[in-house]
Tab-separated table of C-alpha atoms in Angstrom:
chain	number	residue	atom	x	y	z
F	1	UNK	CA	-2.717	-66.649	-62.523
F	2	UNK	CA	-3.154	-69.712	-60.337
F	3	UNK	CA	-0.298	-70.562	-58.014
F	4	UNK	CA	1.542	-73.755	-58.673
F	5	UNK	CA	1.350	-76.239	-55.850
F	6	UNK	CA	4.780	-76.588	-54.292
F	7	UNK	CA	6.047	-80.157	-54.311
F	8	UNK	CA	7.295	-81.152	-50.872
F	9	UNK	CA	10.937	-82.181	-50.863
F	10	UNK	CA	11.551	-85.100	-48.527
F	11	UNK	CA	14.892	-85.772	-46.842
F	12	UNK	CA	16.926	-88.038	-49.110
F	13	UNK	CA	18.867	-91.117	-48.061
F	14	UNK	CA	18.549	-93.610	-45.222
F	15	UNK	CA	18.088	-92.534	-41.607
F	16	UNK	CA	18.546	-94.505	-38.350
F	17	UNK	CA	15.716	-95.039	-35.867
F	18	UNK	CA	14.968	-97.115	-32.778
F	19	UNK	CA	11.448	-98.590	-32.772
F	20	UNK	CA	9.617	-98.125	-29.471
F	21	UNK	CA	6.188	-99.646	-30.100
F	22	UNK	CA	3.672	-100.604	-32.769
F	23	UNK	CA	0.637	-98.624	-33.934
F	24	UNK	CA	-2.817	-100.087	-34.529
F	25	UNK	CA	-1.975	-99.899	-38.244
F	26	UNK	CA	1.125	-102.059	-37.760
F	27	UNK	CA	3.745	-99.321	-38.156
F	28	UNK	CA	6.718	-99.040	-35.836
F	29	UNK	CA	6.779	-95.922	-33.660
F	30	UNK	CA	10.065	-93.996	-33.351
F	31	UNK	CA	11.075	-90.463	-32.416
F	32	UNK	CA	13.530	-88.890	-34.808
F	33	UNK	CA	14.904	-85.552	-33.635
F	34	UNK	CA	12.036	-85.499	-31.144
F	35	UNK	CA	9.315	-85.925	-33.804
F	36	UNK	CA	7.008	-88.962	-33.910
F	37	UNK	CA	7.811	-91.065	-36.955
F	38	UNK	CA	5.729	-94.037	-38.031
F	39	UNK	CA	7.811	-96.583	-39.915
F	40	UNK	CA	6.369	-99.471	-41.913
F	41	UNK	CA	7.999	-102.939	-41.886
F	42	UNK	CA	9.585	-102.224	-38.476
F	43	UNK	CA	8.993	-103.921	-35.107
F	44	UNK	CA	9.336	-102.864	-31.447
F	45	UNK	CA	12.899	-103.030	-30.096
F	46	UNK	CA	14.495	-102.910	-33.530
F	47	UNK	CA	17.179	-100.550	-34.797
F	48	UNK	CA	16.387	-99.811	-38.428
F	49	UNK	CA	17.296	-97.560	-41.288
F	50	UNK	CA	14.359	-95.989	-43.070
F	51	UNK	CA	13.428	-93.686	-45.930
F	52	UNK	CA	10.863	-90.909	-45.650
F	53	UNK	CA	7.513	-91.329	-47.406
F	54	UNK	CA	5.792	-88.197	-46.106
F	55	UNK	CA	6.303	-85.356	-43.642
F	56	UNK	CA	3.449	-83.694	-41.846
F	57	UNK	CA	3.172	-81.080	-39.162
F	58	UNK	CA	2.978	-83.371	-36.145
F	59	UNK	CA	4.428	-86.639	-37.464
F	60	UNK	CA	6.351	-88.221	-40.318
F	61	UNK	CA	5.899	-91.451	-42.257
F	62	UNK	CA	8.582	-93.814	-43.499
F	63	UNK	CA	9.428	-97.373	-44.441
F	64	UNK	CA	12.275	-99.499	-43.119
F	65	UNK	CA	14.813	-100.487	-45.777
F	66	UNK	CA	17.348	-102.210	-43.494
F	67	UNK	CA	17.250	-103.800	-40.035
F	68	UNK	CA	20.461	-103.455	-38.016
F	69	UNK	CA	19.105	-105.038	-34.844
F	70	UNK	CA	16.135	-107.359	-35.491
F	71	UNK	CA	13.375	-108.272	-33.069
F	72	UNK	CA	13.303	-111.916	-31.953
F	73	UNK	CA	9.719	-111.953	-33.276
F	74	UNK	CA	10.805	-111.017	-36.808
F	75	UNK	CA	10.367	-113.774	-39.400
F	76	UNK	CA	11.058	-114.108	-43.088
F	77	UNK	CA	7.912	-113.001	-44.976
F	78	UNK	CA	6.117	-115.884	-46.618
F	79	UNK	CA	5.465	-113.912	-49.804
F	80	UNK	CA	8.296	-112.888	-52.122
F	81	UNK	CA	6.366	-109.716	-53.013
F	82	UNK	CA	5.947	-108.485	-49.431
F	83	UNK	CA	8.482	-105.662	-49.754
F	84	UNK	CA	6.784	-104.335	-52.894
F	85	UNK	CA	3.070	-105.088	-52.478
F	86	UNK	CA	1.015	-103.041	-50.045
F	87	UNK	CA	-1.632	-105.726	-49.516
F	88	UNK	CA	-0.092	-106.990	-46.257
F	89	UNK	CA	1.538	-105.005	-43.457
F	90	UNK	CA	2.792	-107.605	-40.966
F	91	UNK	CA	4.229	-110.669	-42.704
F	92	UNK	CA	7.573	-109.868	-41.058
F	93	UNK	CA	6.007	-110.485	-37.623
F	94	UNK	CA	5.486	-114.086	-36.469
F	95	UNK	CA	1.781	-115.052	-36.727
F	96	UNK	CA	1.415	-115.770	-33.002
F	97	UNK	CA	3.013	-112.390	-32.243
F	98	UNK	CA	0.557	-110.707	-34.616
F	99	UNK	CA	-2.293	-112.122	-32.536
F	100	UNK	CA	-0.662	-110.966	-29.287
F	101	UNK	CA	-0.252	-107.464	-30.727
F	102	UNK	CA	-3.909	-107.323	-31.763
F	103	UNK	CA	-5.048	-108.619	-28.394
F	104	UNK	CA	-2.920	-106.037	-26.560
F	105	UNK	CA	-4.357	-103.303	-28.801
F	106	UNK	CA	-7.922	-104.368	-27.966
F	107	UNK	CA	-7.434	-104.384	-24.198
F	108	UNK	CA	-5.437	-101.138	-24.234
F	109	UNK	CA	-8.274	-99.398	-26.096
F	110	UNK	CA	-10.922	-100.835	-23.788
F	111	UNK	CA	-9.006	-99.597	-20.753
F	112	UNK	CA	-7.977	-96.191	-22.106
F	113	UNK	CA	-11.080	-95.187	-24.062
F	114	UNK	CA	-13.833	-97.213	-22.421
F	115	UNK	CA	-12.355	-97.242	-18.893
F	116	UNK	CA	-13.362	-100.881	-18.590
F	117	UNK	CA	-11.732	-104.300	-18.361
F	118	UNK	CA	-13.381	-107.649	-19.159
F	119	UNK	CA	-14.059	-110.182	-16.444
F	120	UNK	CA	-12.782	-112.896	-18.783
F	121	UNK	CA	-10.378	-112.914	-21.726
F	122	UNK	CA	-11.606	-115.089	-24.585
F	123	UNK	CA	-9.130	-117.395	-26.292
F	124	UNK	CA	-8.157	-115.804	-29.634
F	125	UNK	CA	-9.804	-117.305	-32.690
F	126	UNK	CA	-7.035	-118.060	-35.176
F	127	UNK	CA	-6.513	-120.436	-38.045
F	128	UNK	CA	-4.595	-120.784	-41.279
F	129	UNK	CA	-2.587	-117.673	-42.139
F	130	UNK	CA	-2.302	-118.491	-45.877
F	131	UNK	CA	-4.903	-118.880	-48.591
F	132	UNK	CA	-7.652	-117.600	-46.304
F	133	UNK	CA	-8.870	-114.525	-48.170
F	134	UNK	CA	-12.062	-115.216	-50.115
F	135	UNK	CA	-13.008	-111.600	-50.937
F	136	UNK	CA	-10.769	-109.035	-52.619
F	137	UNK	CA	-10.709	-106.110	-55.024
F	138	UNK	CA	-7.854	-106.537	-57.486
F	139	UNK	CA	-6.554	-103.512	-59.339
F	140	UNK	CA	-5.897	-103.799	-63.071
F	141	UNK	CA	-3.525	-101.658	-65.155
F	142	UNK	CA	-2.219	-101.940	-68.680
F	143	UNK	CA	1.507	-101.129	-68.688
F	144	UNK	CA	2.101	-99.639	-72.123
F	145	UNK	CA	5.898	-99.696	-71.876
F	146	UNK	CA	5.960	-103.392	-70.995
F	147	UNK	CA	3.034	-104.173	-73.279
F	148	UNK	CA	1.241	-106.249	-70.623
F	149	UNK	CA	-1.419	-106.076	-67.938
F	150	UNK	CA	-0.712	-106.055	-64.200
F	151	UNK	CA	-3.299	-107.503	-61.803
F	152	UNK	CA	-3.010	-107.302	-58.016
F	153	UNK	CA	-2.856	-104.882	-55.107
F	154	UNK	CA	-1.295	-101.426	-54.882
F	155	UNK	CA	2.423	-101.048	-54.373
F	156	UNK	CA	3.613	-100.140	-50.895
F	157	UNK	CA	3.167	-96.374	-50.504
F	158	UNK	CA	1.991	-95.937	-54.106
F	159	UNK	CA	-1.134	-95.909	-56.261
F	160	UNK	CA	0.554	-98.150	-58.851
F	161	UNK	CA	-0.333	-101.826	-59.200
F	162	UNK	CA	2.385	-104.104	-57.830
F	163	UNK	CA	3.947	-106.493	-60.330
F	164	UNK	CA	3.139	-109.823	-58.639
F	165	UNK	CA	2.645	-113.327	-60.025
F	166	UNK	CA	0.954	-114.886	-56.993
F	167	UNK	CA	-0.764	-113.908	-53.755
F	168	UNK	CA	-0.442	-116.532	-50.996
F	169	UNK	CA	-3.068	-114.904	-48.746
F	170	UNK	CA	-5.769	-115.093	-51.445
F	171	UNK	CA	-7.808	-118.236	-51.908
F	172	UNK	CA	-5.409	-120.286	-54.077
F	173	UNK	CA	-8.137	-120.774	-56.665
F	174	UNK	CA	-7.498	-117.102	-57.512
F	175	UNK	CA	-4.187	-116.255	-55.837
F	176	UNK	CA	-2.275	-118.774	-57.968
F	177	UNK	CA	-3.920	-117.675	-61.213
F	178	UNK	CA	-3.038	-113.968	-61.334
F	179	UNK	CA	-0.758	-114.423	-64.392
F	180	UNK	CA	-3.530	-116.261	-66.253
F	181	UNK	CA	-5.996	-113.513	-65.319
F	182	UNK	CA	-3.563	-110.814	-66.468
F	183	UNK	CA	-2.942	-112.669	-69.748
F	184	UNK	CA	-6.677	-112.976	-70.341
F	185	UNK	CA	-7.262	-109.250	-69.855
F	186	UNK	CA	-4.117	-108.404	-71.823
F	187	UNK	CA	-5.540	-110.189	-74.872
F	188	UNK	CA	-8.759	-108.164	-74.785
F	189	UNK	CA	-9.328	-105.021	-76.848
F	190	UNK	CA	-10.778	-103.497	-73.626
F	191	UNK	CA	-7.579	-104.067	-71.622
F	192	UNK	CA	-7.218	-100.318	-71.008
F	193	UNK	CA	-10.839	-100.027	-69.892
F	194	UNK	CA	-10.913	-102.602	-67.053
F	195	UNK	CA	-9.789	-100.900	-63.803
F	196	UNK	CA	-10.600	-103.655	-61.315
F	197	UNK	CA	-11.812	-107.191	-60.739
F	198	UNK	CA	-13.842	-108.113	-57.658
F	199	UNK	CA	-13.208	-111.588	-56.245
F	200	UNK	CA	-15.692	-113.672	-54.273
F	201	UNK	CA	-14.925	-117.295	-53.387
F	202	UNK	CA	-17.472	-119.651	-51.909
F	203	UNK	CA	-17.330	-123.257	-50.809
F	204	UNK	CA	-17.931	-124.556	-54.327
F	205	UNK	CA	-16.604	-121.999	-56.792
F	206	UNK	CA	-15.152	-118.497	-57.187
F	207	UNK	CA	-16.766	-115.574	-58.992
F	208	UNK	CA	-14.953	-112.690	-60.688
F	209	UNK	CA	-16.721	-109.399	-61.428
F	210	UNK	CA	-15.028	-107.329	-64.150
F	211	UNK	CA	-15.609	-103.568	-64.000
F	212	UNK	CA	-15.478	-102.216	-67.573
F	213	UNK	CA	-15.655	-98.575	-68.605
F	214	UNK	CA	-16.795	-99.294	-72.177
F	215	UNK	CA	-19.044	-102.001	-73.664
F	216	UNK	CA	-17.204	-105.251	-74.347
F	217	UNK	CA	-16.905	-106.625	-77.852
F	218	UNK	CA	-18.165	-110.082	-78.716
F	219	UNK	CA	-14.541	-111.213	-79.037
F	220	UNK	CA	-13.740	-109.958	-75.529
F	221	UNK	CA	-16.810	-111.654	-74.100
F	222	UNK	CA	-15.825	-114.893	-75.828
F	223	UNK	CA	-12.315	-114.619	-74.368
F	224	UNK	CA	-13.745	-114.226	-70.866
F	225	UNK	CA	-16.015	-117.198	-71.459
F	226	UNK	CA	-13.085	-119.382	-72.514
F	227	UNK	CA	-11.123	-118.212	-69.452
F	228	UNK	CA	-14.080	-119.151	-67.226
F	229	UNK	CA	-14.330	-122.598	-68.826
F	230	UNK	CA	-10.607	-123.261	-68.423
F	231	UNK	CA	-10.324	-122.188	-64.776
F	232	UNK	CA	-13.805	-122.859	-63.379
F	233	UNK	CA	-14.764	-119.269	-62.584
F	234	UNK	CA	-18.186	-117.664	-62.699
F	235	UNK	CA	-17.812	-114.385	-64.587
F	236	UNK	CA	-19.844	-111.236	-63.985
F	237	UNK	CA	-19.691	-107.870	-65.730
F	238	UNK	CA	-20.233	-104.429	-64.225
F	239	UNK	CA	-20.685	-101.539	-66.655
F	240	UNK	CA	-21.621	-98.919	-64.057
F	241	UNK	CA	-22.766	-98.854	-60.445
F	242	UNK	CA	-23.313	-101.946	-58.258
F	243	UNK	CA	-26.817	-102.421	-59.658
F	244	UNK	CA	-25.377	-103.042	-63.161
F	245	UNK	CA	-23.730	-106.337	-62.177
F	246	UNK	CA	-24.848	-109.104	-64.573
F	247	UNK	CA	-23.539	-112.592	-65.414
F	248	UNK	CA	-21.432	-112.925	-68.550
F	249	UNK	CA	-23.855	-115.626	-69.630
F	250	UNK	CA	-26.446	-117.828	-68.044
F	251	UNK	CA	-25.060	-121.194	-67.004
F	252	UNK	CA	-24.343	-123.616	-64.202
F	253	UNK	CA	-21.368	-121.633	-62.901
F	254	UNK	CA	-22.650	-118.146	-63.589
F	255	UNK	CA	-24.386	-117.995	-60.248
F	256	UNK	CA	-23.267	-116.348	-57.049
F	257	UNK	CA	-20.969	-118.398	-54.793
F	258	UNK	CA	-22.196	-119.529	-51.378
F	259	UNK	CA	-20.944	-120.761	-48.032
F	260	UNK	CA	-22.457	-123.077	-45.462
F	261	UNK	CA	-22.699	-122.786	-41.694
F	262	UNK	CA	-23.194	-126.483	-41.060
F	263	UNK	CA	-23.972	-126.440	-37.306
F	264	UNK	CA	-27.052	-124.347	-38.125
F	265	UNK	CA	-27.957	-125.963	-41.469
F	266	UNK	CA	-27.668	-122.595	-43.222
F	267	UNK	CA	-26.335	-121.729	-46.677
F	268	UNK	CA	-25.780	-118.105	-47.691
F	269	UNK	CA	-25.289	-117.014	-51.305
F	270	UNK	CA	-23.382	-113.796	-51.994
F	271	UNK	CA	-22.229	-111.536	-54.797
F	272	UNK	CA	-18.524	-110.730	-55.350
F	273	UNK	CA	-19.477	-107.166	-54.390
F	274	UNK	CA	-21.254	-108.041	-51.148
F	275	UNK	CA	-19.749	-107.603	-47.728
F	276	UNK	CA	-19.095	-111.014	-46.213
F	277	UNK	CA	-16.433	-111.877	-43.676
F	278	UNK	CA	-13.241	-112.425	-45.627
F	279	UNK	CA	-12.028	-115.494	-43.708
F	280	UNK	CA	-14.404	-118.438	-44.077
F	281	UNK	CA	-12.912	-120.593	-41.295
F	282	UNK	CA	-12.789	-117.796	-38.721
F	283	UNK	CA	-16.262	-116.654	-39.725
F	284	UNK	CA	-17.769	-120.086	-38.997
F	285	UNK	CA	-16.118	-120.211	-35.594
F	286	UNK	CA	-17.059	-116.592	-34.884
F	287	UNK	CA	-20.750	-117.266	-35.544
F	288	UNK	CA	-20.708	-120.305	-33.252
F	289	UNK	CA	-18.942	-118.381	-30.480
F	290	UNK	CA	-21.238	-115.372	-30.777
F	291	UNK	CA	-24.395	-117.462	-30.487
F	292	UNK	CA	-22.902	-119.462	-27.635
F	293	UNK	CA	-22.033	-116.291	-25.702
F	294	UNK	CA	-25.330	-114.642	-26.502
F	295	UNK	CA	-26.853	-117.602	-24.658
F	296	UNK	CA	-29.891	-117.729	-26.927
F	297	UNK	CA	-32.786	-119.733	-25.516
F	298	UNK	CA	-35.734	-121.237	-27.404
F	299	UNK	CA	-38.444	-118.622	-27.637
F	300	UNK	CA	-36.098	-115.618	-27.300
F	301	UNK	CA	-36.687	-112.404	-29.232
F	302	UNK	CA	-33.343	-111.446	-30.787
F	303	UNK	CA	-32.307	-108.233	-32.528
F	304	UNK	CA	-29.490	-108.393	-35.122
F	305	UNK	CA	-28.145	-104.942	-36.045
F	306	UNK	CA	-26.052	-104.277	-39.168
F	307	UNK	CA	-27.342	-107.664	-40.280
F	308	UNK	CA	-26.045	-107.703	-43.877
F	309	UNK	CA	-26.984	-110.896	-45.700
F	310	UNK	CA	-27.877	-112.779	-42.522
F	311	UNK	CA	-24.521	-114.198	-41.428
F	312	UNK	CA	-25.758	-114.093	-37.834
F	313	UNK	CA	-29.508	-113.677	-38.365
F	314	UNK	CA	-30.166	-117.051	-39.951
F	315	UNK	CA	-28.172	-119.108	-37.407
F	316	UNK	CA	-29.834	-117.092	-34.624
F	317	UNK	CA	-33.225	-117.973	-36.054
F	318	UNK	CA	-32.326	-121.657	-35.812
F	319	UNK	CA	-31.194	-121.166	-32.212
F	320	UNK	CA	-34.396	-119.433	-31.072
F	321	UNK	CA	-36.544	-122.213	-32.485
F	322	UNK	CA	-40.029	-121.802	-33.965
F	323	UNK	CA	-41.344	-120.041	-30.854
F	324	UNK	CA	-38.652	-117.331	-31.020
F	325	UNK	CA	-37.897	-114.625	-33.566
F	326	UNK	CA	-35.054	-112.601	-35.058
F	327	UNK	CA	-35.370	-109.025	-36.291
F	328	UNK	CA	-32.559	-108.282	-38.756
F	329	UNK	CA	-31.885	-104.596	-39.439
F	330	UNK	CA	-29.642	-103.348	-42.254
F	331	UNK	CA	-29.390	-99.982	-44.054
F	332	UNK	CA	-28.824	-101.292	-47.572
F	333	UNK	CA	-32.151	-102.171	-49.203
F	334	UNK	CA	-30.590	-104.647	-51.628
F	335	UNK	CA	-28.869	-106.469	-48.773
F	336	UNK	CA	-32.134	-106.604	-46.822
F	337	UNK	CA	-33.914	-108.109	-49.831
F	338	UNK	CA	-31.127	-110.637	-50.279
F	339	UNK	CA	-31.188	-111.530	-46.581
F	340	UNK	CA	-34.922	-112.127	-46.772
F	341	UNK	CA	-34.500	-114.270	-49.882
F	342	UNK	CA	-31.757	-116.249	-48.150
F	343	UNK	CA	-34.047	-116.928	-45.184
F	344	UNK	CA	-36.715	-118.211	-47.573
F	345	UNK	CA	-34.181	-120.373	-49.426
F	346	UNK	CA	-33.195	-121.953	-46.094
F	347	UNK	CA	-36.889	-122.415	-45.168
F	348	UNK	CA	-36.487	-120.115	-42.154
F	349	UNK	CA	-39.770	-118.443	-41.265
F	350	UNK	CA	-39.094	-116.728	-37.931
F	351	UNK	CA	-37.060	-113.754	-39.201
F	352	UNK	CA	-38.150	-110.204	-39.933
F	353	UNK	CA	-35.948	-108.172	-42.306
F	354	UNK	CA	-36.020	-104.398	-41.881
F	355	UNK	CA	-34.397	-101.473	-43.689
F	356	UNK	CA	-33.057	-99.055	-41.083
F	357	UNK	CA	-30.442	-96.301	-40.871
F	358	UNK	CA	-28.649	-97.235	-37.663
F	359	UNK	CA	-26.566	-94.054	-37.651
F	360	UNK	CA	-29.744	-91.953	-37.574
F	361	UNK	CA	-32.309	-94.238	-35.895
F	362	UNK	CA	-35.922	-93.293	-36.579
F	363	UNK	CA	-37.714	-93.480	-33.252
F	364	UNK	CA	-41.005	-93.954	-35.104
F	365	UNK	CA	-39.895	-97.302	-36.510
F	366	UNK	CA	-42.010	-100.066	-34.923
F	367	UNK	CA	-39.035	-102.383	-34.321
F	368	UNK	CA	-37.354	-99.670	-32.241
F	369	UNK	CA	-40.247	-99.579	-29.776
F	370	UNK	CA	-40.082	-103.296	-28.988
F	371	UNK	CA	-38.122	-105.179	-26.340
F	372	UNK	CA	-35.633	-107.923	-27.075
F	373	UNK	CA	-34.052	-110.606	-24.936
F	374	UNK	CA	-30.738	-110.561	-26.788
F	375	UNK	CA	-28.998	-108.118	-29.140
F	376	UNK	CA	-26.156	-108.837	-31.546
F	377	UNK	CA	-24.453	-106.075	-33.505
F	378	UNK	CA	-21.662	-106.106	-36.072
F	379	UNK	CA	-21.150	-102.477	-37.176
F	380	UNK	CA	-18.585	-100.997	-39.569
F	381	UNK	CA	-15.476	-99.142	-38.332
F	382	UNK	CA	-17.502	-96.135	-37.147
F	383	UNK	CA	-19.155	-98.294	-34.494
F	384	UNK	CA	-22.681	-97.933	-33.113
F	385	UNK	CA	-22.606	-94.820	-30.920
F	386	UNK	CA	-26.089	-93.711	-31.978
F	387	UNK	CA	-27.603	-97.097	-31.220
F	388	UNK	CA	-26.095	-97.536	-27.739
F	389	UNK	CA	-28.809	-95.595	-25.819
F	390	UNK	CA	-31.493	-97.200	-27.997
F	391	UNK	CA	-30.213	-100.689	-27.181
F	392	UNK	CA	-30.022	-99.804	-23.496
F	393	UNK	CA	-33.720	-98.757	-23.508
F	394	UNK	CA	-34.623	-102.131	-25.002
F	395	UNK	CA	-33.057	-103.715	-21.887
F	396	UNK	CA	-31.715	-106.945	-23.447
F	397	UNK	CA	-30.306	-109.451	-21.002
F	398	UNK	CA	-27.194	-110.013	-23.107
F	399	UNK	CA	-25.389	-108.155	-25.884
F	400	UNK	CA	-22.717	-109.529	-28.202
F	401	UNK	CA	-20.776	-106.846	-30.063
F	402	UNK	CA	-18.598	-107.909	-33.009
F	403	UNK	CA	-16.172	-105.191	-34.056
F	404	UNK	CA	-13.614	-104.378	-36.755
F	405	UNK	CA	-12.194	-101.350	-34.907
F	406	UNK	CA	-11.085	-101.476	-31.245
F	407	UNK	CA	-11.373	-97.715	-30.772
F	408	UNK	CA	-15.072	-97.416	-31.654
F	409	UNK	CA	-15.773	-100.675	-29.808
F	410	UNK	CA	-14.122	-99.350	-26.646
F	411	UNK	CA	-16.115	-96.126	-26.849
F	412	UNK	CA	-19.446	-97.931	-27.239
F	413	UNK	CA	-18.709	-100.571	-24.590
F	414	UNK	CA	-17.637	-97.818	-22.203
F	415	UNK	CA	-21.018	-96.137	-22.665
F	416	UNK	CA	-22.909	-99.377	-22.047
F	417	UNK	CA	-20.934	-100.085	-18.876
F	418	UNK	CA	-20.456	-96.593	-17.448
F	419	UNK	CA	-23.863	-95.122	-18.341
F	420	UNK	CA	-26.295	-98.002	-18.781
F	421	UNK	CA	-25.474	-100.584	-16.138
F	422	UNK	CA	-23.981	-103.419	-18.186
F	423	UNK	CA	-21.055	-105.663	-17.203
F	424	UNK	CA	-18.328	-106.592	-19.637
F	425	UNK	CA	-18.292	-110.359	-19.204
F	426	UNK	CA	-15.715	-111.269	-21.830
F	427	UNK	CA	-13.647	-109.941	-24.720
F	428	UNK	CA	-11.252	-111.420	-27.247
F	429	UNK	CA	-9.768	-111.045	-30.701
F	430	UNK	CA	-10.319	-112.974	-33.915
F	431	UNK	CA	-7.480	-113.169	-36.428
F	432	UNK	CA	-9.778	-112.570	-39.376
F	433	UNK	CA	-7.032	-110.888	-41.429
F	434	UNK	CA	-3.627	-112.533	-40.764
F	435	UNK	CA	-0.613	-110.466	-41.910
F	436	UNK	CA	-2.641	-107.240	-41.825
F	437	UNK	CA	-3.161	-104.758	-39.018
F	438	UNK	CA	-6.954	-105.241	-38.940
F	439	UNK	CA	-8.169	-106.035	-35.414
F	440	UNK	CA	-11.423	-108.001	-35.308
F	441	UNK	CA	-12.878	-108.638	-31.880
F	442	UNK	CA	-15.923	-109.783	-29.936
F	443	UNK	CA	-17.216	-108.696	-26.541
F	444	UNK	CA	-20.082	-109.975	-24.409
F	445	UNK	CA	-22.092	-107.745	-22.076
F	446	UNK	CA	-24.763	-108.649	-19.554
F	447	UNK	CA	-27.276	-106.511	-17.739
F	448	UNK	CA	-26.126	-105.866	-14.169
F	449	UNK	CA	-28.860	-107.086	-11.803
């Protein structure tokens, strides 16, 4: 007879704690009875009362429920749902203090893991802290007891959907219409069979992709069409995997959204399921800064790794001019095809788009045996450890590394500096995700003569 899994009993009630520091994830660090305890919604220097969320062998998790001695950097959250919704972690910390925390985290990781310090600290890239989020995955759940649909993010410390009526960090074209979206789904016969809606907002319009577990009736499709007409959305349906995404109907709005990078005369179209940088304003400034620091010259051969749809590749191609070239490498075949199509749509002819597994580089690939003047890379959280020695053999004069995780960045930069003779010219953070603990950063390396 199978053993029943014993349910862990957590300590009940509220417990006092003094917050010593902040983790990379934005949780306050305390020691309770000598054990490390990570407490959400708490800031360094504060005395709080918290409840336990989990207990593990080497540390515990909790959430602050009262603040007895607040930090001077504590502010009133700008969203009334902050204490329920788990979408944001740091609205209680002043925006400028959030940036300082992320910057300190970057330089601490560079020093501790990479054993390196930059020669210059870049000014943080920051912008609006509200209405900035153009990409999101919204959870959907039909609440049978209440007889209505909930649409939004997960509750804090729970898998349930938070009951929210607005999201001020989302693009307001969507964030202010969550009740209308919930009402639309709630009136569908398939309301129990729609687990999520993907959001993608471009410069001109927003697209919503509805994941549905069963085929939609004609009445449900008509309801979605009326919702699209009323609110100006492009609607897409996804019956299975990513390759099943199709427009609800052909029409002027049922096309993918797009965004422009005006300084480079580039427009990039994307699906609600694609990876694009979530903050349009910071992304534009990031691309300009990256190309400026890469110091691209006409005629340069540039390598763009983890190239995606061409967010950097296409502007780089403009910067190199007709006598230069850009090789864009990405693992996802569909993304590579879309990047190539985007180059053609922008009448860019000096790019080469390559499918390549950058976590297991194939030394037989022709592009790997070439030399490049400049390299730009923008890897996922795991970083680019496997590509570091490959890049070093290519001997580029400059490298710009855009990162979403300071730990993997510090490791890779440390290898380039300590083992391959590069100098860390500059480093800085970009507040791509205000009110969250995500640390986006950019570093610039140059070959040491």
